[in-house]
């Protein structure tokens, strides 16, 4: 009788462990999905911000270009055209970020860095561990106790 009871308990324990593993996996998948949704929303806001900024900056750039060109022609001083060059770089960058392929190129470069330059991503003193956190917490507790 004890053997049957023990076998039943063992089977229940195994079922409980399987349930816990399945539940933990489901919870992790939900967390990953949530994090990805948040990342996508943040990226969408960044792109929208860039597009909105481009509208205002594009208007400024157009007015400045027309005014500086008119001033250069009227005053016969080509130096008035000099500010157009750096402003055009900003305009092109914002356009590329909002409507072009800048994000895809950045993603590709990031993937390349992750694959080929892994050492540049390492944290100083390595990965944070539970032991290092506990040591820092204890030291902080001592400092607070000394005050």
PDB file of C-alpha atoms in Angstrom:
ATOM      1  CA  UNK A   1       0.000   0.000   0.000  1.00  0.00           C
ATOM      2  CA  UNK A   2       2.838   2.369   0.854  1.00  0.00           C
ATOM      3  CA  UNK A   3       4.395   1.633  -2.525  1.00  0.00           C
ATOM      4  CA  UNK A   4       1.186   2.569  -4.384  1.00  0.00           C
ATOM      5  CA  UNK A   5       0.849   5.761  -2.326  1.00  0.00           C
ATOM      6  CA  UNK A   6       4.528   6.596  -2.925  1.00  0.00           C
ATOM      7  CA  UNK A   7       4.158   5.954  -6.656  1.00  0.00           C
ATOM      8  CA  UNK A   8       1.078   8.188  -6.794  1.00  0.00           C
ATOM      9  CA  UNK A   9       2.921  10.964  -4.911  1.00  0.00           C
ATOM     10  CA  UNK A  10       5.890  10.632  -7.240  1.00  0.00           C
ATOM     11  CA  UNK A  11       3.621  10.874 -10.260  1.00  0.00           C
ATOM     12  CA  UNK A  12       1.834  13.897  -8.798  1.00  0.00           C
ATOM     13  CA  UNK A  13       5.205  15.524  -8.079  1.00  0.00           C
ATOM     14  CA  UNK A  14       6.324  14.893 -11.658  1.00  0.00           C
ATOM     15  CA  UNK A  15       3.073  16.359 -13.027  1.00  0.00           C
ATOM     16  CA  UNK A  16       3.481  19.389 -10.764  1.00  0.00           C
ATOM     17  CA  UNK A  17       7.055  19.921 -11.998  1.00  0.00           C
ATOM     18  CA  UNK A  18       5.932  19.676 -15.619  1.00  0.00           C
ATOM     19  CA  UNK A  19       3.181  22.188 -14.908  1.00  0.00           C
ATOM     20  CA  UNK A  20       5.672  24.555 -13.280  1.00  0.00           C
ATOM     21  CA  UNK A  21       8.057  24.293 -16.236  1.00  0.00           C
ATOM     22  CA  UNK A  22       5.217  24.911 -18.688  1.00  0.00           C
ATOM     23  CA  UNK A  23       3.974  27.845 -16.626  1.00  0.00           C
ATOM     24  CA  UNK A  24       7.474  29.344 -16.349  1.00  0.00           C
ATOM     25  CA  UNK A  25       7.948  28.989 -20.099  1.00  0.00           C
ATOM     26  CA  UNK A  26       4.594  30.639 -20.787  1.00  0.00           C
ATOM     27  CA  UNK A  27       5.431  33.480 -18.401  1.00  0.00           C
ATOM     28  CA  UNK A  28       8.819  34.007 -20.063  1.00  0.00           C
ATOM     29  CA  UNK A  29       7.217  34.021 -23.512  1.00  0.00           C
ATOM     30  CA  UNK A  30       4.717  36.628 -22.313  1.00  0.00           C
ATOM     31  CA  UNK A  31       7.514  38.774 -20.879  1.00  0.00           C
ATOM     32  CA  UNK A  32       9.457  38.572 -24.127  1.00  0.00           C
ATOM     33  CA  UNK A  33       6.350  39.456 -26.130  1.00  0.00           C
ATOM     34  CA  UNK A  34       5.626  42.395 -23.830  1.00  0.00           C
ATOM     35  CA  UNK A  35       9.195  43.671 -24.069  1.00  0.00           C
ATOM     36  CA  UNK A  36       9.125  43.389 -27.848  1.00  0.00           C
ATOM     37  CA  UNK A  37       5.792  45.247 -28.008  1.00  0.00           C
ATOM     38  CA  UNK A  38       7.229  48.033 -25.854  1.00  0.00           C
ATOM     39  CA  UNK A  39      10.365  48.211 -28.002  1.00  0.00           C
ATOM     40  CA  UNK A  40       8.298  48.396 -31.192  1.00  0.00           C
ATOM     41  CA  UNK A  41       6.135  51.160 -29.747  1.00  0.00           C
ATOM     42  CA  UNK A  42       9.175  53.140 -28.653  1.00  0.00           C
ATOM     43  CA  UNK A  43      10.693  52.791 -32.120  1.00  0.00           C
ATOM     44  CA  UNK A  44       7.394  53.886 -33.709  1.00  0.00           C
ATOM     45  CA  UNK A  45       7.336  56.970 -31.488  1.00  0.00           C
ATOM     46  CA  UNK A  46      10.954  57.736 -32.410  1.00  0.00           C
ATOM     47  CA  UNK A  47      10.185  57.472 -36.124  1.00  0.00           C
ATOM     48  CA  UNK A  48       7.042  59.588 -35.713  1.00  0.00           C
ATOM     49  CA  UNK A  49       9.036  62.198 -33.773  1.00  0.00           C
ATOM     50  CA  UNK A  50      11.646  62.278 -36.515  1.00  0.00           C
ATOM     51  CA  UNK A  51       8.987  62.740 -39.192  1.00  0.00           C
ATOM     52  CA  UNK A  52       7.319  65.514 -37.209  1.00  0.00           C
ATOM     53  CA  UNK A  53      10.668  67.225 -36.599  1.00  0.00           C
ATOM     54  CA  UNK A  54      11.404  66.929 -40.311  1.00  0.00           C
ATOM     55  CA  UNK A  55       8.266  68.913 -41.139  1.00  0.00           C
ATOM     56  CA  UNK A  56       9.314  71.817 -38.948  1.00  0.00           C
ATOM     57  CA  UNK A  57      12.983  71.645 -39.848  1.00  0.00           C
ATOM     58  CA  UNK A  58      12.135  71.259 -43.537  1.00  0.00           C
ATOM     59  CA  UNK A  59      10.115  74.470 -43.381  1.00  0.00           C
ATOM     60  CA  UNK A  60      12.957  76.267 -41.598  1.00  0.00           C
ATOM     61  CA  UNK A  61      15.505  74.848 -44.037  1.00  0.00           C
ATOM     62  CA  UNK A  62      13.450  75.948 -47.059  1.00  0.00           C
ATOM     63  CA  UNK A  63      12.950  79.486 -45.748  1.00  0.00           C
ATOM     64  CA  UNK A  64      16.605  79.764 -44.727  1.00  0.00           C
ATOM     65  CA  UNK A  65      17.824  78.464 -48.104  1.00  0.00           C
ATOM     66  CA  UNK A  66      15.617  80.844 -50.062  1.00  0.00           C
ATOM     67  CA  UNK A  67      16.541  83.795 -47.828  1.00  0.00           C
ATOM     68  CA  UNK A  68      20.266  83.046 -47.864  1.00  0.00           C
ATOM     69  CA  UNK A  69      20.268  82.533 -51.629  1.00  0.00           C
ATOM     70  CA  UNK A  70      18.370  85.778 -52.162  1.00  0.00           C
ATOM     71  CA  UNK A  71      20.753  87.579 -49.793  1.00  0.00           C
ATOM     72  CA  UNK A  72      23.795  86.144 -51.567  1.00  0.00           C
ATOM     73  CA  UNK A  73      22.466  87.276 -54.947  1.00  0.00           C
ATOM     74  CA  UNK A  74      21.334  90.713 -53.706  1.00  0.00           C
ATOM     75  CA  UNK A  75      24.498  91.457 -51.730  1.00  0.00           C
ATOM     76  CA  UNK A  76      26.752  89.633 -54.220  1.00  0.00           C
ATOM     77  CA  UNK A  77      28.394  87.755 -51.335  1.00  0.00           C
ATOM     78  CA  UNK A  78      28.543  83.982 -51.827  1.00  0.00           C
ATOM     79  CA  UNK A  79      29.511  83.598 -48.145  1.00  0.00           C
ATOM     80  CA  UNK A  80      25.800  83.845 -47.342  1.00  0.00           C
ATOM     81  CA  UNK A  81      25.422  80.366 -48.866  1.00  0.00           C
ATOM     82  CA  UNK A  82      27.795  78.749 -46.327  1.00  0.00           C
ATOM     83  CA  UNK A  83      25.159  77.903 -43.667  1.00  0.00           C
ATOM     84  CA  UNK A  84      23.164  75.934 -46.241  1.00  0.00           C
ATOM     85  CA  UNK A  85      25.731  73.103 -46.263  1.00  0.00           C
ATOM     86  CA  UNK A  86      25.542  72.077 -42.577  1.00  0.00           C
ATOM     87  CA  UNK A  87      21.777  72.628 -42.546  1.00  0.00           C
ATOM     88  CA  UNK A  88      21.439  70.319 -45.539  1.00  0.00           C
ATOM     89  CA  UNK A  89      23.307  67.543 -43.663  1.00  0.00           C
ATOM     90  CA  UNK A  90      20.849  67.816 -40.779  1.00  0.00           C
ATOM     91  CA  UNK A  91      17.907  67.821 -43.191  1.00  0.00           C
ATOM     92  CA  UNK A  92      19.144  64.735 -45.073  1.00  0.00           C
ATOM     93  CA  UNK A  93      19.857  62.881 -41.819  1.00  0.00           C
ATOM     94  CA  UNK A  94      16.361  63.553 -40.479  1.00  0.00           C
ATOM     95  CA  UNK A  95      14.803  62.558 -43.795  1.00  0.00           C
ATOM     96  CA  UNK A  96      16.808  59.324 -43.850  1.00  0.00           C
ATOM     97  CA  UNK A  97      15.769  58.562 -40.266  1.00  0.00           C
ATOM     98  CA  UNK A  98      12.083  59.262 -40.869  1.00  0.00           C
ATOM     99  CA  UNK A  99      11.548  57.968 -44.392  1.00  0.00           C
ATOM    100  CA  UNK A 100      14.762  56.343 -45.569  1.00  0.00           C
ATOM    101  CA  UNK A 101      16.780  53.268 -44.709  1.00  0.00           C
ATOM    102  CA  UNK A 102      18.817  54.628 -41.798  1.00  0.00           C
ATOM    103  CA  UNK A 103      17.117  52.380 -39.227  1.00  0.00           C
ATOM    104  CA  UNK A 104      17.703  49.281 -41.366  1.00  0.00           C
ATOM    105  CA  UNK A 105      21.368  50.214 -41.800  1.00  0.00           C
ATOM    106  CA  UNK A 106      21.715  50.825 -38.064  1.00  0.00           C
ATOM    107  CA  UNK A 107      20.093  47.452 -37.331  1.00  0.00           C
ATOM    108  CA  UNK A 108      22.432  45.715 -39.756  1.00  0.00           C
ATOM    109  CA  UNK A 109      25.464  47.415 -38.206  1.00  0.00           C
ATOM    110  CA  UNK A 110      24.287  46.472 -34.708  1.00  0.00           C
ATOM    111  CA  UNK A 111      23.886  42.831 -35.764  1.00  0.00           C
ATOM    112  CA  UNK A 112      27.396  42.898 -37.221  1.00  0.00           C
ATOM    113  CA  UNK A 113      28.803  44.323 -33.977  1.00  0.00           C
ATOM    114  CA  UNK A 114      27.014  41.623 -31.971  1.00  0.00           C
ATOM    115  CA  UNK A 115      28.487  38.926 -34.188  1.00  0.00           C
ATOM    116  CA  UNK A 116      32.036  40.144 -34.817  1.00  0.00           C
ATOM    117  CA  UNK A 117      32.909  42.604 -32.040  1.00  0.00           C
ATOM    118  CA  UNK A 118      31.472  40.907 -28.971  1.00  0.00           C
ATOM    119  CA  UNK A 119      34.409  41.970 -26.780  1.00  0.00           C
ATOM    120  CA  UNK A 120      33.466  45.645 -27.161  1.00  0.00           C
ATOM    121  CA  UNK A 121      30.150  44.895 -25.455  1.00  0.00           C
ATOM    122  CA  UNK A 122      31.578  43.301 -22.330  1.00  0.00           C
ATOM    123  CA  UNK A 123      30.950  45.017 -19.019  1.00  0.00           C
ATOM    124  CA  UNK A 124      33.902  46.200 -16.940  1.00  0.00           C
ATOM    125  CA  UNK A 125      34.683  43.509 -14.345  1.00  0.00           C
ATOM    126  CA  UNK A 126      32.459  41.064 -16.237  1.00  0.00           C
ATOM    127  CA  UNK A 127      28.829  40.133 -15.779  1.00  0.00           C
ATOM    128  CA  UNK A 128      27.092  41.194 -12.575  1.00  0.00           C
ATOM    129  CA  UNK A 129      26.508  38.218 -10.302  1.00  0.00           C
ATOM    130  CA  UNK A 130      24.321  37.630  -7.282  1.00  0.00           C
ATOM    131  CA  UNK A 131      27.446  37.444  -5.113  1.00  0.00           C
ATOM    132  CA  UNK A 132      28.741  40.828  -6.323  1.00  0.00           C
ATOM    133  CA  UNK A 133      25.343  42.426  -5.676  1.00  0.00           C
ATOM    134  CA  UNK A 134      25.193  40.941  -2.182  1.00  0.00           C
ATOM    135  CA  UNK A 135      28.725  42.138  -1.450  1.00  0.00           C
ATOM    136  CA  UNK A 136      27.848  45.678  -2.582  1.00  0.00           C
ATOM    137  CA  UNK A 137      24.609  45.590  -0.569  1.00  0.00           C
ATOM    138  CA  UNK A 138      26.453  44.508   2.576  1.00  0.00           C
ATOM    139  CA  UNK A 139      29.103  47.194   2.093  1.00  0.00           C
ATOM    140  CA  UNK A 140      26.426  49.814   1.570  1.00  0.00           C
ATOM    141  CA  UNK A 141      24.691  48.617   4.732  1.00  0.00           C
ATOM    142  CA  UNK A 142      27.927  49.028   6.678  1.00  0.00           C
ATOM    143  CA  UNK A 143      28.437  52.548   5.328  1.00  0.00           C
ATOM    144  CA  UNK A 144      24.894  53.535   6.279  1.00  0.00           C
ATOM    145  CA  UNK A 145      25.295  51.964   9.730  1.00  0.00           C
ATOM    146  CA  UNK A 146      28.544  53.921  10.309  1.00  0.00           C
ATOM    147  CA  UNK A 147      26.831  57.258   9.635  1.00  0.00           C
TER     148      UNK A 147
END
